[in-house]
Amino acid sequence: LLYMLAFWSWIWNSAASERIKRHGSKGVVAGDLVSTERKGDAPMKVVQVTEEDVEKGKYTIFDLVLPLPGKGATLTYPKNSAGDEMK
């Protein structure tokens, strides 16, 4: 079990690093996943960023979320390089 958790964390870290390398850490890009509602630190509703959202400046880097892969998880992946890295 510990090896599985470490592997999933490695995948998440690789995807996060790839996202920052390709798109920077200044803002969101189309295809990113963002949290629109939170309960404490936990995202409650996640949506995919569109080109229109980017143009309007609707979300910031602080809204960005990346799913953590895991056993039995049904995930929505970002539709950009970070999502490609996770698949």
Short mmCIF file of C-alpha atoms in Angstrom, two decimals:
data_model
loop_
_atom_site.label_atom_id
_atom_site.label_comp_id
_atom_site.label_asym_id
_atom_site.label_seq_id
_atom_site.Cartn_x
_atom_site.Cartn_y
_atom_site.Cartn_z
CA LEU A 1 0.00 0.00 0.00
CA LEU A 2 2.80 2.42 0.85
CA TYR A 3 4.40 1.89 -2.56
CA MET A 4 1.08 2.66 -4.28
CA LEU A 5 0.67 5.91 -2.34
CA ALA A 6 4.25 6.90 -3.18
CA PHE A 7 3.65 6.13 -6.87
CA TRP A 8 0.44 8.20 -6.98
CA SER A 9 2.25 11.07 -5.27
CA TRP A 10 5.07 10.82 -7.82
CA ILE A 11 2.51 11.03 -10.66
CA TRP A 12 0.89 14.08 -9.06
CA ASN A 13 4.27 15.80 -8.56
CA SER A 14 5.26 15.08 -12.17
CA ALA A 15 1.99 16.56 -13.44
CA ALA A 16 2.32 19.64 -11.22
CA SER A 17 5.92 20.18 -12.38
CA GLU A 18 4.93 19.76 -16.04
CA ARG A 19 2.08 22.23 -15.64
CA ILE A 20 4.41 24.87 -14.17
CA LYS A 21 7.13 24.23 -16.80
CA ARG A 22 4.75 24.66 -19.71
CA HIS A 23 2.32 27.29 -18.41
CA GLY A 24 4.08 29.02 -15.52
CA SER A 25 2.67 29.85 -12.13
CA LYS A 26 1.17 33.27 -12.88
CA GLY A 27 -2.36 32.21 -13.84
CA VAL A 28 -4.65 29.54 -15.18
CA VAL A 29 -4.86 28.39 -18.80
CA ALA A 30 -7.64 26.77 -20.79
CA GLY A 31 -8.03 23.14 -19.77
CA ASP A 32 -6.96 23.66 -16.14
CA LEU A 33 -9.26 22.50 -13.36
CA VAL A 34 -10.30 25.10 -10.79
CA SER A 35 -12.29 24.99 -7.58
CA THR A 36 -15.38 27.21 -7.64
CA GLU A 37 -16.67 26.24 -4.19
CA ARG A 38 -14.68 25.25 -1.12
CA LYS A 39 -15.47 23.87 2.29
CA GLY A 40 -12.45 24.70 4.39
CA ASP A 41 -9.44 23.56 2.36
CA ALA A 42 -11.36 20.95 0.38
CA PRO A 43 -12.64 21.78 -3.12
CA MET A 44 -16.36 21.01 -3.36
CA LYS A 45 -17.02 21.89 -7.01
CA VAL A 46 -14.42 21.69 -9.77
CA VAL A 47 -14.83 23.02 -13.31
CA GLN A 48 -12.63 23.16 -16.38
CA VAL A 49 -11.29 26.57 -17.44
CA THR A 50 -12.32 27.78 -20.90
CA GLU A 51 -10.62 30.33 -23.18
CA GLU A 52 -13.40 32.76 -22.25
CA ASP A 53 -12.63 32.32 -18.53
CA VAL A 54 -8.95 33.08 -19.21
CA GLU A 55 -9.78 36.22 -21.21
CA LYS A 56 -12.07 37.50 -18.44
CA GLY A 57 -9.52 36.70 -15.72
CA LYS A 58 -12.23 34.76 -13.91
CA TYR A 59 -9.85 32.48 -11.96
CA THR A 60 -6.41 32.83 -10.39
CA ILE A 61 -3.60 30.36 -9.76
CA PHE A 62 -4.98 30.01 -6.23
CA ASP A 63 -8.15 28.40 -7.64
CA LEU A 64 -6.14 25.75 -9.52
CA VAL A 65 -6.53 22.09 -8.48
CA LEU A 66 -4.92 18.89 -9.70
CA PRO A 67 -6.60 15.57 -8.93
CA LEU A 68 -4.65 13.08 -6.84
CA PRO A 69 -4.85 9.67 -8.48
CA GLY A 70 -5.80 6.75 -6.31
CA LYS A 71 -7.46 3.38 -6.07
CA GLY A 72 -11.09 3.52 -7.06
CA ALA A 73 -10.94 7.24 -7.82
CA THR A 74 -13.11 8.56 -10.63
CA LEU A 75 -11.11 11.49 -11.90
CA THR A 76 -11.57 14.38 -14.24
CA TYR A 77 -8.20 15.25 -15.72
CA PRO A 78 -7.13 18.69 -16.91
CA LYS A 79 -7.30 18.98 -20.71
CA ASN A 80 -3.76 20.25 -21.11
CA SER A 81 -0.18 19.03 -20.57
CA ALA A 82 -0.74 18.38 -16.85
CA GLY A 83 -3.60 16.01 -17.68
CA ASP A 84 -1.52 14.30 -20.35
CA GLU A 85 1.20 13.72 -17.76
CA MET A 86 -1.30 12.12 -15.36
CA LYS A 87 -2.79 9.66 -17.86
#
